[in-house]
Short mmCIF file of C-alpha atoms in Angstrom, two decimals:
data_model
loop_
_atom_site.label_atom_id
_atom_site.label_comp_id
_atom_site.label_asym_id
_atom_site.label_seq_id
_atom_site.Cartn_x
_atom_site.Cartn_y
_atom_site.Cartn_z
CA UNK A 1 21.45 5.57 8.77
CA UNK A 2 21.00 4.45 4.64
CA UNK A 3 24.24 3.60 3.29
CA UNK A 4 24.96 3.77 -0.65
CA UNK A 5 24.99 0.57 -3.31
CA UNK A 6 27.73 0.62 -5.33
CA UNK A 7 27.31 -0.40 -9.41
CA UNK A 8 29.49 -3.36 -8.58
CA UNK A 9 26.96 -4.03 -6.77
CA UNK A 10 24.13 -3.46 -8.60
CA UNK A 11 25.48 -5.74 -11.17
CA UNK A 12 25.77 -8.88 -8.07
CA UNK A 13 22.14 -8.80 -8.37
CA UNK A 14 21.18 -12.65 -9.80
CA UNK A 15 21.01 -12.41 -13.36
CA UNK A 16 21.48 -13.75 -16.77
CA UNK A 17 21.47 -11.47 -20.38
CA UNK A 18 19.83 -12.79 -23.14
CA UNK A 19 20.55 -10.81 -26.09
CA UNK A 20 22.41 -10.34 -29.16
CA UNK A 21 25.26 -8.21 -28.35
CA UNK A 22 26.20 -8.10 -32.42
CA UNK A 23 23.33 -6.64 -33.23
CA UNK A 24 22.21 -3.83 -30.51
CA UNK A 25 22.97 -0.42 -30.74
CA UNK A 26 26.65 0.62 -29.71
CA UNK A 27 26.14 3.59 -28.31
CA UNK A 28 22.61 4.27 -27.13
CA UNK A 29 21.29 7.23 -26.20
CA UNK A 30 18.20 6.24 -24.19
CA UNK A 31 17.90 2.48 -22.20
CA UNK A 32 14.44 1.79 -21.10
CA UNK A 33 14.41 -0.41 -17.88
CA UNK A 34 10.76 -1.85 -18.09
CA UNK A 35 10.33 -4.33 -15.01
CA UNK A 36 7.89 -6.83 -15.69
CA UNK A 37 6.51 -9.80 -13.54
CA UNK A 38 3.28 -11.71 -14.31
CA UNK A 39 1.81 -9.21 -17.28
CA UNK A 40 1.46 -11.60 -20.03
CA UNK A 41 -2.05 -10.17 -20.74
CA UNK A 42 -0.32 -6.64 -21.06
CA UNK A 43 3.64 -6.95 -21.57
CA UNK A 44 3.15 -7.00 -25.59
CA UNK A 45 1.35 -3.31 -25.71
CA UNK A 46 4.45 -2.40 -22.90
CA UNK A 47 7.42 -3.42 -25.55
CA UNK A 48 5.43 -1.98 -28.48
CA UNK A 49 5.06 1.31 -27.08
CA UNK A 50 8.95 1.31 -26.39
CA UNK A 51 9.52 -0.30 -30.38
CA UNK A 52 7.23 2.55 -31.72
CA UNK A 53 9.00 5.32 -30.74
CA UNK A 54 9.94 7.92 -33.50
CA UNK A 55 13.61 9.37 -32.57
CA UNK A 56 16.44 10.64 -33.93
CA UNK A 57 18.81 8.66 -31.67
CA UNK A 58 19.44 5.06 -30.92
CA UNK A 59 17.79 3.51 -27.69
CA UNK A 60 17.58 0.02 -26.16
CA UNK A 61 14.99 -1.83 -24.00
CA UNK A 62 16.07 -3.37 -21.15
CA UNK A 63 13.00 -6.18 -19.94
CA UNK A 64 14.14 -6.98 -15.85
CA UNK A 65 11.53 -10.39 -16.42
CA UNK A 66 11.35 -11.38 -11.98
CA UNK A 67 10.42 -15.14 -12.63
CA UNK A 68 6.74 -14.51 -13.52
CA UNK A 69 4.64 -17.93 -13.04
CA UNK A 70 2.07 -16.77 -15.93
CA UNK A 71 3.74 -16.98 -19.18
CA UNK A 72 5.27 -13.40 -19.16
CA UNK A 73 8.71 -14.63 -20.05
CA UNK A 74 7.46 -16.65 -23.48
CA UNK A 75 6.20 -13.15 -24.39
CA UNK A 76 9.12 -11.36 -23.70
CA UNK A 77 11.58 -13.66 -26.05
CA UNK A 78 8.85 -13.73 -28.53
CA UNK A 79 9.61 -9.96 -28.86
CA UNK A 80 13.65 -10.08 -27.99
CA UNK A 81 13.59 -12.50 -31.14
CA UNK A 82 11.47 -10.09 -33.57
CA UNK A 83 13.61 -6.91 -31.99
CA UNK A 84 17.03 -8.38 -31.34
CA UNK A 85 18.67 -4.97 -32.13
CA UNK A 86 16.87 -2.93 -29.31
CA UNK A 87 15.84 -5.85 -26.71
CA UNK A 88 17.88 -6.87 -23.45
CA UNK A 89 16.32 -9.58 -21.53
CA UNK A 90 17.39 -10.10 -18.07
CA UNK A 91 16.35 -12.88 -16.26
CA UNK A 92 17.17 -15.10 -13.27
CA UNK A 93 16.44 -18.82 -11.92
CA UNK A 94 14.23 -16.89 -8.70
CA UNK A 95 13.03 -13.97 -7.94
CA UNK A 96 14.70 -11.08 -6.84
CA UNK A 97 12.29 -8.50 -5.63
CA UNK A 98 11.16 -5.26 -6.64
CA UNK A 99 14.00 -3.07 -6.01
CA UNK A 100 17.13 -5.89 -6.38
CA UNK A 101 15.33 -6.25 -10.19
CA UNK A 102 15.50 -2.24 -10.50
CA UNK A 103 19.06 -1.86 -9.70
CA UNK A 104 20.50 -4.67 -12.14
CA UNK A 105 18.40 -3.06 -14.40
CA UNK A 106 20.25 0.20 -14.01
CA UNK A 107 23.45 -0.82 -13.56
CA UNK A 108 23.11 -2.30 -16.90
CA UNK A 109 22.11 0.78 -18.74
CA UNK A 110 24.45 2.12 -21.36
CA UNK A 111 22.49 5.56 -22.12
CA UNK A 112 22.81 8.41 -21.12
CA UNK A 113 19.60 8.77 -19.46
CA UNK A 114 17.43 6.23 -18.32
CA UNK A 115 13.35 5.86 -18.92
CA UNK A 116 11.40 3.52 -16.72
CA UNK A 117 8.31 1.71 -17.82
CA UNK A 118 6.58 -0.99 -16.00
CA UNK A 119 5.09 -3.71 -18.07
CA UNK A 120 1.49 -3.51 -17.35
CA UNK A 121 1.68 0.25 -18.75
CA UNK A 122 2.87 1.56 -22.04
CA UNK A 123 3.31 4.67 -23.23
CA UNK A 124 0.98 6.66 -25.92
CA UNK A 125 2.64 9.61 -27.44
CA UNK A 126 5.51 7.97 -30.59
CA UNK A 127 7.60 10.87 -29.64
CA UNK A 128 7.60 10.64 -25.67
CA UNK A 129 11.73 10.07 -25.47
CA UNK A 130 12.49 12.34 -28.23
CA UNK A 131 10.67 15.20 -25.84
CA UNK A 132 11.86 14.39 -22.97
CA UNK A 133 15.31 14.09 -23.90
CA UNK A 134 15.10 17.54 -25.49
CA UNK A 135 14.08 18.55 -22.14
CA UNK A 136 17.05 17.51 -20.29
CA UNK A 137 19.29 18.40 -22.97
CA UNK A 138 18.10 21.90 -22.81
CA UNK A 139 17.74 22.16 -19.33
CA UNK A 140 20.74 21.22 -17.12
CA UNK A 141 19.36 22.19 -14.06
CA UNK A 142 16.62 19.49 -14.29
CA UNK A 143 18.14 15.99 -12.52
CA UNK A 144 15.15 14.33 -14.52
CA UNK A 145 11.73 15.13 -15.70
CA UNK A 146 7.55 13.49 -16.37
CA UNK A 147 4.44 14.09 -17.91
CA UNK A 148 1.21 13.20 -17.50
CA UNK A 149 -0.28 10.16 -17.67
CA UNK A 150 -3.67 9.16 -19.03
CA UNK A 151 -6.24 6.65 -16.46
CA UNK A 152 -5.26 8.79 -12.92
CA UNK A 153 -5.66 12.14 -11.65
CA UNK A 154 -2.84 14.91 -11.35
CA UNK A 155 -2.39 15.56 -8.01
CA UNK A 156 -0.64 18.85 -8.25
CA UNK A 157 -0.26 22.47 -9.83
CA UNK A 158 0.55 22.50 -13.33
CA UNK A 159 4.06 24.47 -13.39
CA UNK A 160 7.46 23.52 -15.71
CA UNK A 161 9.26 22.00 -12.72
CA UNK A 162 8.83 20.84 -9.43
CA UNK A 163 11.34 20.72 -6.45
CA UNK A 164 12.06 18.26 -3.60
CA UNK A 165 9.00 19.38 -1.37
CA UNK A 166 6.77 19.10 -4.56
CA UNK A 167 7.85 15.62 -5.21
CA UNK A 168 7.49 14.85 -1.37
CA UNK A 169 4.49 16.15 -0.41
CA UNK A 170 2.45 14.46 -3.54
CA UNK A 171 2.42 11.76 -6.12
CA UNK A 172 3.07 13.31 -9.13
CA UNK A 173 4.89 11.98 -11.67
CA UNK A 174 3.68 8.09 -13.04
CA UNK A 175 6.40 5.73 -13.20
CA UNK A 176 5.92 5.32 -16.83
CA UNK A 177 6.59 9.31 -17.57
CA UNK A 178 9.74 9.69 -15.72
CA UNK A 179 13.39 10.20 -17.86
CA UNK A 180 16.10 10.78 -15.62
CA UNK A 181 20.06 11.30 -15.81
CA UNK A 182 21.84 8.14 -15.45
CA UNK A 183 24.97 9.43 -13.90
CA UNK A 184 23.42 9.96 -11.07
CA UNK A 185 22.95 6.40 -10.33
CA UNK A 186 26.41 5.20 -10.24
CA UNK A 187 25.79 5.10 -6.14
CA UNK A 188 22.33 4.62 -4.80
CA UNK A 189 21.25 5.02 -1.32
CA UNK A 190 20.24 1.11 -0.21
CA UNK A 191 16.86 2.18 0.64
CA UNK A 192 14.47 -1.11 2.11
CA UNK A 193 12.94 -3.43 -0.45
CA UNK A 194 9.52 -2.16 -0.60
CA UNK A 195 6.78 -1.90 -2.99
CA UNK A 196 6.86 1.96 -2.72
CA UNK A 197 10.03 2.00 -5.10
CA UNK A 198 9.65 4.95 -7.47
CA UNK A 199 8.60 7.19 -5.09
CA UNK A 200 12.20 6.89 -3.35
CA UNK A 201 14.00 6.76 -6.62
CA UNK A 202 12.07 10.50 -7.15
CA UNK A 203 12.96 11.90 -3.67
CA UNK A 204 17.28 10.60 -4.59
CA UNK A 205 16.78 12.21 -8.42
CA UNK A 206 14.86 15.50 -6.53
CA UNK A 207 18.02 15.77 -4.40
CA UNK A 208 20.07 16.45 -7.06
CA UNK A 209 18.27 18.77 -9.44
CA UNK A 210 14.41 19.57 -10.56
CA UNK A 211 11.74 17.70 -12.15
CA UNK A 212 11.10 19.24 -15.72
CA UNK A 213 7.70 18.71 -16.38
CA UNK A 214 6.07 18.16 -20.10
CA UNK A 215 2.22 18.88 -19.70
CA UNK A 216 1.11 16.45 -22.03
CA UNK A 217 -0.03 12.83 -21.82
CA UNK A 218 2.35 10.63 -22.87
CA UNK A 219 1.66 7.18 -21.11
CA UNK A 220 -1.35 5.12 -19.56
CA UNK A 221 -1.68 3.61 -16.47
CA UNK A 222 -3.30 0.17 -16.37
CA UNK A 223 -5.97 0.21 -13.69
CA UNK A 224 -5.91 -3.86 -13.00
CA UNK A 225 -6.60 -6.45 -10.12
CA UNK A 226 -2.21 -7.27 -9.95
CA UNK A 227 -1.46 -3.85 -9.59
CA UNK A 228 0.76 -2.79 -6.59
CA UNK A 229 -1.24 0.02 -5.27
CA UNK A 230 -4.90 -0.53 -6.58
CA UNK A 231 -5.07 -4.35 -6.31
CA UNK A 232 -3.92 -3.64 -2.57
CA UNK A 233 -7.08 -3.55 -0.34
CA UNK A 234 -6.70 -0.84 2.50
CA UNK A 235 -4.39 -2.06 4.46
CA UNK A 236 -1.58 -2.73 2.61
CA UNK A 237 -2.26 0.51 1.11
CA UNK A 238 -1.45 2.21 4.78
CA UNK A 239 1.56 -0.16 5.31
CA UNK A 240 3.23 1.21 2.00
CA UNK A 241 2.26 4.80 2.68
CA UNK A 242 3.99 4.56 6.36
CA UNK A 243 6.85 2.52 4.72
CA UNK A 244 7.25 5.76 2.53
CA UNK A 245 6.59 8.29 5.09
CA UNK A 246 9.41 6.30 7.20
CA UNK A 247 12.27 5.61 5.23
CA UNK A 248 12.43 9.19 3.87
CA UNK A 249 12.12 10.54 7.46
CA UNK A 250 15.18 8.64 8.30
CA UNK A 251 16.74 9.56 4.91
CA UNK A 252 16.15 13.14 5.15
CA UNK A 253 17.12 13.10 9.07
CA UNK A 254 13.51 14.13 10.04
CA UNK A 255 14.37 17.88 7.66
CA UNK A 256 10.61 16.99 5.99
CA UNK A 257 8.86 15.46 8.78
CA UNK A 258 6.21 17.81 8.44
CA UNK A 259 5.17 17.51 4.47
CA UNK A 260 5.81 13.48 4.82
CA UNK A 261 3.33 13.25 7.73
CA UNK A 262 0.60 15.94 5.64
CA UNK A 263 1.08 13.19 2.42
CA UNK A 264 0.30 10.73 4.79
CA UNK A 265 -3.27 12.29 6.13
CA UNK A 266 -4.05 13.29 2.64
CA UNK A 267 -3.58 9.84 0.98
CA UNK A 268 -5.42 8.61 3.95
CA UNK A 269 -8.06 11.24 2.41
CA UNK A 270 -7.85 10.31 -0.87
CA UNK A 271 -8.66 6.42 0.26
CA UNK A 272 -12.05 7.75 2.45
CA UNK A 273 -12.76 10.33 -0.27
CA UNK A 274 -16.88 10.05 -0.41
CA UNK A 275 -18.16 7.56 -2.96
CA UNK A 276 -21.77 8.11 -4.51
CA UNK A 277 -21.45 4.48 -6.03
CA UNK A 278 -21.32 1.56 -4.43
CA UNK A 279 -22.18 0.05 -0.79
CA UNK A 280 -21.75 2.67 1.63
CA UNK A 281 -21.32 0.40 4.51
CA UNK A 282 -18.78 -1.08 3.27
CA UNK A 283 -17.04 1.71 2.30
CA UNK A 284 -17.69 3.51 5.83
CA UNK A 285 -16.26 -0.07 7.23
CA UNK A 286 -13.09 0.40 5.54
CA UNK A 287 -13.06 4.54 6.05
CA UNK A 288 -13.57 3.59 9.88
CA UNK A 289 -10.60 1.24 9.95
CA UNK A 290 -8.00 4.13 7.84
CA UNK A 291 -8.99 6.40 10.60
CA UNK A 292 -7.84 3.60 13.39
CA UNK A 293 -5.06 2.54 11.67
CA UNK A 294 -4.00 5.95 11.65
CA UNK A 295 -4.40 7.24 14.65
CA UNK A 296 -0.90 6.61 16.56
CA UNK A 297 0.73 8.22 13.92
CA UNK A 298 -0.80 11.27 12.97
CA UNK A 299 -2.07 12.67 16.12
CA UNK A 300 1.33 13.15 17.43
CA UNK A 301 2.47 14.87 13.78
CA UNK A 302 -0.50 16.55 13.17
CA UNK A 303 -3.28 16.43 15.54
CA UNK A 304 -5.75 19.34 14.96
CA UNK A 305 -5.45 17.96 10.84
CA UNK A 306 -6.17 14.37 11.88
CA UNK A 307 -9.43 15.21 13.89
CA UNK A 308 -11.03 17.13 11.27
CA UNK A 309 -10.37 14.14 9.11
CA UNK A 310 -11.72 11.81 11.56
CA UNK A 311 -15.00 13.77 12.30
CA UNK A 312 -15.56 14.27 8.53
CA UNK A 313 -15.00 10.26 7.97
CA UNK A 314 -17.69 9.91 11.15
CA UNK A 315 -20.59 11.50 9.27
CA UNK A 316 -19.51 9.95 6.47
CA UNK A 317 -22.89 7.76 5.44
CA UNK A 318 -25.16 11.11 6.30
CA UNK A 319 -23.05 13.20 3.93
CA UNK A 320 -23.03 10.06 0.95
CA UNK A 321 -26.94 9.38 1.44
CA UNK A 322 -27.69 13.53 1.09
CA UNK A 323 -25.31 14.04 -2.12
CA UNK A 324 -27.19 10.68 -3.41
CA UNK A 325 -30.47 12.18 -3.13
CA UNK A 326 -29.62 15.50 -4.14
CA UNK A 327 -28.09 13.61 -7.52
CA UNK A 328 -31.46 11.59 -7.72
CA UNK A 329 -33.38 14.69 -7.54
CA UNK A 330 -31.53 16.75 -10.16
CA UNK A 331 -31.91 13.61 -12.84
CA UNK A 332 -35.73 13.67 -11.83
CA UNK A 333 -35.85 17.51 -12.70
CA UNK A 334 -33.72 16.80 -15.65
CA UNK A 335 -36.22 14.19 -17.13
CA UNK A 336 -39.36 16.20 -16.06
CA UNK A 337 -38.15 19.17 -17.83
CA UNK A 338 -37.30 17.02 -21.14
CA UNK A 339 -40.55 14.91 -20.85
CA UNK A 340 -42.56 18.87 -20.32
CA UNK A 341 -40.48 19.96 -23.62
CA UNK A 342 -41.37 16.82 -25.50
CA UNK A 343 -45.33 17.51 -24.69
CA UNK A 344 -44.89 20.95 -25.70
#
């Protein structure tokens, strides 16, 4: 059973403000919580984005900087100095983990609704917030609301909202599109601290209201070695996934078992997908090991589903070798039939 943290709470996380209290906004409509730790290469674009934004409110930047050992924290008071009116720096003398730096992040928040942005992303559209909090404004019924984001695929139907089995059964919004209603986090369910963060904070939010959804790109998503899920290797990737799958199971008192356990198989899809690049024994190698690693979970949740996956990741290397040739084939015809024009 996952009991609730309290703000109090929140706020007992270890942490020490650096800012100039004189000089920030008084009443803020938006607070950013960007949690950074090692991005010194890409914090700078992060805070920039966040400075750059054209609205007709006040907001302020909260940076949750988890005792980076790359020089992260110099960047982020070179910025809190330049922007001392916007800029909250919270800091600590260790780290605190992934989810512990989240929630004294939020429980620090004096807007009305809260944006997150990591700080190896940043966002691309000047008047991201000012649309989004139109949204929500507008629309009561939505608990929060996304967009797209530029550098990954979206993984769903386009529609204006989605609903708790949308936001369960697929990835879709990007941590650095979501705006959400910060009255809703004066409890929080004490989920586990795992990497898989956002994804939990979307399932609490999708409890209490839609997702609006603004079909335009506002943000990027840095592709990079440090990232959580794409610097994993295949492995971790399946530990987060189950530690997902899990602690929402429990959370939801097995009501979703059956779209958790179908996000599971297709991620493990998405991870096995065919690749006409690359070393394709390698890439069976790994495919191979998803399948085992899989195997004691999803053929008791869905058997007939895992199978088909399994047999399709089995002929794996005849499929990748015959859509390989038939590519090679169709650039040969290409560059006859442009060498046959050029003649003529």
């Amino acid at each position: 059973m996952i009991g609730f943290i309290t703000k109090e709470e929140m706020l007992s996380v270890p942490a020490v403000e650096i800012s100039s209290c004189e000089k920030l906004a008084a009443a803020p409509l938006v607070s950013v919580a960007m949690m950074t730790r090692n991005h010194q290469d890409y914090i700078a674009q992060a805070i920039e984005s966040v400075i750059a934004q054209e609205c007709d409110f006040e907001i302020e930047l909260l940076i949750g900087e988890d005792f980076s050992t790359d020089a992260t924290r110099v960047v982020c008071e070179r910025y809190l100095n330049k922007y001392p009116s916007v800029i909250r720096l919270i800091v600590a003398h260790r780290n605190v983990g992934i989810q512990p730096n989240f929630l004294r992040l939020i429980g620090r928040c004096r807007g009305k609704y809260i944006a997150l942005l990591e700080g190896d992303d940043y966002w691309t559209d000047n008047q991201k917030l000012q649309k989004q909090v139109a949204m929500l404004e507008n629309h009561p019924e939505y608990s929060w609301c996304g967009a797209k984001t530029a550098n990954r695929t979206f993984w769903a139907e386009e529609k204006p909202y989605y609903d708790l089995e949308d936001i369960l059964r697929r990835y879709i919004i990007h941590t650095s599109s979501a705006v959400f209603r910060a009255e809703l986090f004066e409890t929080y369910p004490d989920f586990p601290n795992v990497e898989c963060l956002e994804s939990m904070v979307y399932a609490y939010l999708s409890q209490h209201g839609l997702c609006g959804f603004l079909n335009e790109i506002v943000s990027h998503y840095r592709i990079h070695s440090g990232g959580i899920w794409t610097g994993a290797d295949i492995s971790k990737r399946m530990r987060l996934t189950w530690s997902f799958t899990d602690i929402m199971d429990d959370y939801f008192d097995r009501k979703y078992s059956k779209i958790l356990y179908d996000r599971e198989l297709w991620i493990c899809k998405m991870d096995t997908a065919m690749r006409l690049q690359g070393d394709i024994r390698e890439h069976w190698r790994q495919s191979l090991s998803v399948v085992r690693l899989s195997f004691p979970r999803l053929i008791r949740h869905c058997p007939s589903k895992y199978i088909a996956f399994a047999l399709n990741v089995l002929v794996l290397p005849i499929r990748t070798i015959y859509y390989r040739f038939r590519a090679k084939l169709s650039v040969r015809k290409r560059l006859n039939a442009l060498f046959d024009n050029f003649k003529r």
